[in-house]
Amino acid sequence: MTIDTLRRFFLPCFFPTKQPQQQNPAFSTTKNRPSTTTVTTNPSSPSTSSSSSTATNTAAPPRPSKSMVIGTIFGNRRGHVWFCVQHDRLSPKPSLLLELPLSTNHLVREMRNGLVRIALECSSPTRPHLPLRSVPLWTAFCNGKKTGFAARRRAGDRVRSILRTMHCVTVGAGVIPSASGSASDELMYMRANFEHVVGNADSESFHLINPDECPGQELSVFLLRSRLGATR
C-alpha cells in the first residue's frame, strides 16, 4: 500500500486547516454553580415548606455521560493497528491504549465503505467490579466479523515518542518516516476528535467527529462487558 492510498482514504475525511476550535461543555473551566434562592418561611403558611420539599425530591433520570477526547489510530504498514485515547494532546501519557488485531491494510479496506465499527467484548463474571478500561484482553469484531483479540497496553518509550511527534496535530492523517528509511517501518496515523460516551460501568464508546465539510466517514469503537459468561 502506497502513501497515495493512505491519503486517498484518510485525508479526505479531515481538514486540519479549517477545523474549528469548539469548546465542549464537559471541559468548561467554569464550574456549575447552584442557584441560590432565599426562602422566607412563614409558620402560618405550611404550603411553602411542602412545595419546597416536593421540588427537592424530584430528580431527573440518569443520562449517558458524554465528553470530547482525542483519538489516534496508528501503526506500521505491515503491523497491527493501535487505538490511543488522550484527554490532552500535549500529554504523552494516554488514558487508554489498545492494540487491535487489525492490519493497516484491513482497516483501509473497511474504511472504503465509509463505515467502520470496532466492537471489543469481554466478560468478567469473577471480577464484576473491575473498571472497564482495566480489562486486559478483549474479543474484537470489525463490522460484525471476528478478527481476533485486542489487548490493553501501557505506553512505553516508543508510543510516548510517537505521541510527542504528533502533539501539534489536532486533526489529520499522514505518514511519519522511519529512522532507518525503510518503507515498511513508516508509521501511518489518523488523528481526530472523538465523542466519548459512557453508558454505564459495562459500556463505553468512542465516535469519530467529522468536520462539517466531510461527513461521509463513520468510525466507532465500542467497549462492552458481559457479566453472564464468556465472550462468544
Coordinates of C-alpha atoms in Angstrom, one line a residue:
M1 CA 0.0 0.0 0.0
T2 CA 1.5 3.3 -1.1
I3 CA 1.3 6.7 0.6
D4 CA -1.2 7.8 -2.0
T5 CA -3.5 5.0 -1.0
L6 CA -3.4 6.2 2.6
R7 CA -4.1 9.7 1.7
R8 CA -6.9 8.8 -0.6
F9 CA -8.9 7.1 2.1
F10 CA -7.7 9.0 5.2
L11 CA -7.1 12.6 4.3
P12 CA -10.4 13.4 2.6
C13 CA -12.1 12.9 6.0
F14 CA -10.1 15.7 7.6
F15 CA -9.4 19.4 7.1
P16 CA -6.9 20.4 9.7
T17 CA -6.6 24.0 8.4
K18 CA -10.3 24.6 8.7
Q19 CA -11.0 22.7 11.9
P20 CA -13.0 25.0 14.2
Q21 CA -12.0 25.1 17.8
Q22 CA -15.0 24.0 19.7
Q23 CA -15.3 24.1 23.4
N24 CA -17.1 21.1 24.8
P25 CA -19.2 21.8 27.8
A26 CA -17.7 18.9 29.6
F27 CA -14.3 20.6 29.6
S28 CA -15.5 24.1 30.5
T29 CA -13.4 25.8 33.1
T30 CA -16.5 27.4 34.7
K31 CA -17.9 25.1 37.3
N32 CA -21.7 24.7 37.6
R33 CA -22.8 26.9 40.4
P34 CA -26.1 26.0 42.1
S35 CA -28.6 28.8 42.0
T36 CA -29.1 30.4 45.4
T37 CA -32.6 31.2 46.4
T38 CA -33.7 32.9 49.6
V39 CA -36.8 31.4 51.0
T40 CA -38.7 33.2 53.8
T41 CA -40.5 30.6 55.9
N42 CA -43.8 31.8 57.4
P43 CA -45.0 29.5 60.2
S44 CA -48.6 30.4 59.3
S45 CA -48.2 29.2 55.6
P46 CA -47.2 25.5 55.6
S47 CA -47.7 25.2 51.9
T48 CA -44.3 26.9 51.3
S49 CA -42.5 24.1 53.1
S50 CA -44.5 21.4 51.4
S51 CA -43.8 22.7 47.9
S52 CA -40.1 23.2 48.7
S53 CA -39.7 19.6 49.8
T54 CA -41.6 18.3 46.7
A55 CA -39.2 20.2 44.4
T56 CA -36.2 18.8 46.3
N57 CA -37.3 15.2 45.9
T58 CA -37.8 15.5 42.1
A59 CA -34.7 14.1 40.3
A60 CA -34.0 13.8 36.6
P61 CA -33.4 10.3 35.2
P62 CA -29.8 9.4 34.6
R63 CA -28.3 10.1 31.2
P64 CA -25.2 8.8 29.4
S65 CA -22.1 10.8 30.1
K66 CA -20.6 12.5 27.0
S67 CA -17.2 14.2 26.6
M68 CA -14.7 15.1 23.9
V69 CA -11.4 13.2 23.6
I70 CA -8.6 12.9 21.1
G71 CA -8.4 9.6 19.3
T72 CA -5.4 8.4 17.3
I73 CA -5.2 5.3 15.2
F74 CA -1.7 4.4 14.1
G75 CA 0.5 1.5 13.1
N76 CA 3.3 0.4 10.8
R77 CA 2.4 -0.5 7.2
R78 CA 2.7 -4.3 7.9
G79 CA 1.9 -4.2 11.6
H80 CA -1.2 -4.1 13.9
V81 CA -3.3 -1.0 14.3
W82 CA -3.2 0.8 17.7
F83 CA -6.0 2.9 19.2
C84 CA -5.0 5.7 21.6
V85 CA -7.2 8.0 23.6
Q86 CA -6.0 11.2 25.1
H87 CA -7.8 14.0 27.0
D88 CA -4.8 16.3 26.4
R89 CA -2.9 16.1 23.1
L90 CA 0.1 17.7 24.7
S91 CA 0.5 14.8 27.2
P92 CA 2.4 11.7 26.0
K93 CA 0.5 9.6 28.5
P94 CA -2.7 8.2 27.0
S95 CA -5.8 7.4 29.1
L96 CA -6.4 4.3 27.0
L97 CA -4.1 2.4 24.7
L98 CA -5.3 -0.7 22.8
E99 CA -3.5 -2.9 20.3
L100 CA -6.1 -4.2 17.8
P101 CA -5.9 -7.4 15.8
L102 CA -6.3 -5.5 12.6
S103 CA -3.6 -4.8 10.0
T104 CA -3.4 -1.4 8.4
N105 CA -4.4 -2.9 5.0
H106 CA -7.5 -4.4 6.6
L107 CA -8.5 -1.1 8.2
V108 CA -8.1 0.8 4.9
R109 CA -10.2 -1.8 3.1
E110 CA -13.0 -1.4 5.7
M111 CA -12.8 2.4 5.5
R112 CA -13.5 2.3 1.8
N113 CA -17.1 1.6 2.6
G114 CA -17.3 4.7 4.8
L115 CA -18.5 2.7 7.9
V116 CA -16.2 1.1 10.5
R117 CA -17.5 -0.3 13.7
I118 CA -15.0 -2.0 16.0
A119 CA -16.6 -3.8 18.9
L120 CA -14.4 -5.1 21.8
E121 CA -16.2 -7.5 24.1
C122 CA -15.2 -9.1 27.3
S123 CA -16.7 -11.0 30.3
S124 CA -15.7 -10.7 33.9
P125 CA -18.1 -12.9 36.0
T126 CA -15.5 -13.4 38.7
R127 CA -14.4 -9.7 38.8
P128 CA -17.5 -7.7 38.2
H129 CA -16.2 -4.6 39.8
L130 CA -13.0 -4.4 37.6
P131 CA -13.0 -1.0 35.8
L132 CA -13.8 -1.4 32.1
R133 CA -10.6 0.2 31.0
S134 CA -8.6 -2.2 33.2
V135 CA -9.7 -5.3 31.3
P136 CA -6.5 -6.7 29.8
L137 CA -8.0 -8.8 26.9
W138 CA -10.9 -8.3 24.5
T139 CA -12.6 -10.3 21.7
A140 CA -12.5 -8.0 18.7
F141 CA -15.1 -7.6 15.9
C142 CA -14.8 -5.3 12.9
N143 CA -18.1 -4.6 11.1
G144 CA -19.6 -7.8 12.6
K145 CA -16.7 -10.1 11.8
K146 CA -14.5 -11.6 14.5
T147 CA -10.9 -10.6 13.9
G148 CA -9.1 -11.9 17.0
F149 CA -8.1 -10.5 20.4
A150 CA -7.3 -6.9 21.3
A151 CA -5.1 -6.1 24.3
R152 CA -4.7 -3.2 26.6
R153 CA -1.2 -1.9 26.6
R154 CA 0.9 0.5 28.7
A155 CA 2.5 3.4 26.9
G156 CA 6.2 2.6 26.5
D157 CA 9.0 4.8 25.2
R158 CA 8.1 4.1 21.6
V159 CA 4.4 5.1 22.0
R160 CA 5.3 8.2 24.0
S161 CA 7.8 9.3 21.4
I162 CA 5.1 8.9 18.7
L163 CA 2.6 11.0 20.6
R164 CA 5.2 13.7 21.2
T165 CA 6.0 13.7 17.5
M166 CA 2.3 14.4 16.5
H167 CA 1.4 16.5 19.5
C168 CA 0.9 19.6 17.3
V169 CA -1.6 17.7 15.1
T170 CA -5.2 18.3 16.2
V171 CA -7.0 16.7 13.3
G172 CA -5.3 15.0 10.3
A173 CA -3.7 11.9 8.8
G174 CA -0.3 11.2 7.4
V175 CA 2.9 9.2 7.5
I176 CA 5.9 9.5 9.9
P177 CA 9.1 8.4 8.1
S178 CA 11.2 5.7 9.9
A179 CA 14.7 6.4 11.1
S180 CA 16.0 3.5 9.1
G181 CA 14.5 4.8 5.9
S182 CA 12.6 1.5 5.3
A183 CA 9.1 1.9 3.9
S184 CA 7.8 -1.0 5.9
D185 CA 8.8 0.8 9.1
E186 CA 7.0 4.0 8.3
L187 CA 4.2 4.9 10.7
M188 CA 0.8 5.8 9.4
Y189 CA -1.6 7.6 11.6
M190 CA -5.1 9.2 11.7
R191 CA -5.9 11.7 14.4
A192 CA -9.3 13.2 15.2
N193 CA -11.8 14.3 17.8
F194 CA -14.0 11.6 19.2
E195 CA -17.1 11.8 21.3
H196 CA -16.7 9.6 24.3
V197 CA -20.0 8.2 25.6
V198 CA -20.2 6.3 28.9
G199 CA -23.4 4.3 29.1
N200 CA -22.7 2.6 32.4
A201 CA -20.0 0.6 34.1
D202 CA -20.2 -2.1 31.4
S203 CA -20.3 0.0 28.2
E204 CA -18.3 2.8 26.7
S205 CA -17.9 4.0 23.1
F206 CA -15.9 6.4 21.0
H207 CA -17.3 8.0 17.9
L208 CA -15.4 9.9 15.3
I209 CA -16.5 13.5 14.9
N210 CA -16.2 14.5 11.3
P211 CA -15.7 18.1 10.1
D212 CA -18.8 19.7 8.6
E213 CA -17.1 19.7 5.2
C214 CA -16.8 15.9 5.1
P215 CA -19.5 13.9 7.0
G216 CA -19.1 10.7 5.0
Q217 CA -16.8 8.6 7.2
E218 CA -18.2 6.9 10.3
L219 CA -15.8 5.2 12.7
S220 CA -16.7 4.0 16.2
V221 CA -15.0 1.9 18.8
F222 CA -17.2 0.1 21.4
L223 CA -16.1 -1.4 24.7
L224 CA -18.7 -3.9 26.0
R225 CA -18.7 -6.2 29.0
S226 CA -21.0 -9.2 29.8
R227 CA -21.3 -10.3 33.4
L228 CA -23.1 -13.5 32.5
G229 CA -20.5 -15.6 30.8
A230 CA -17.6 -15.8 28.4
T231 CA -17.3 -13.9 25.2
R232 CA -18.5 -15.6 22.1

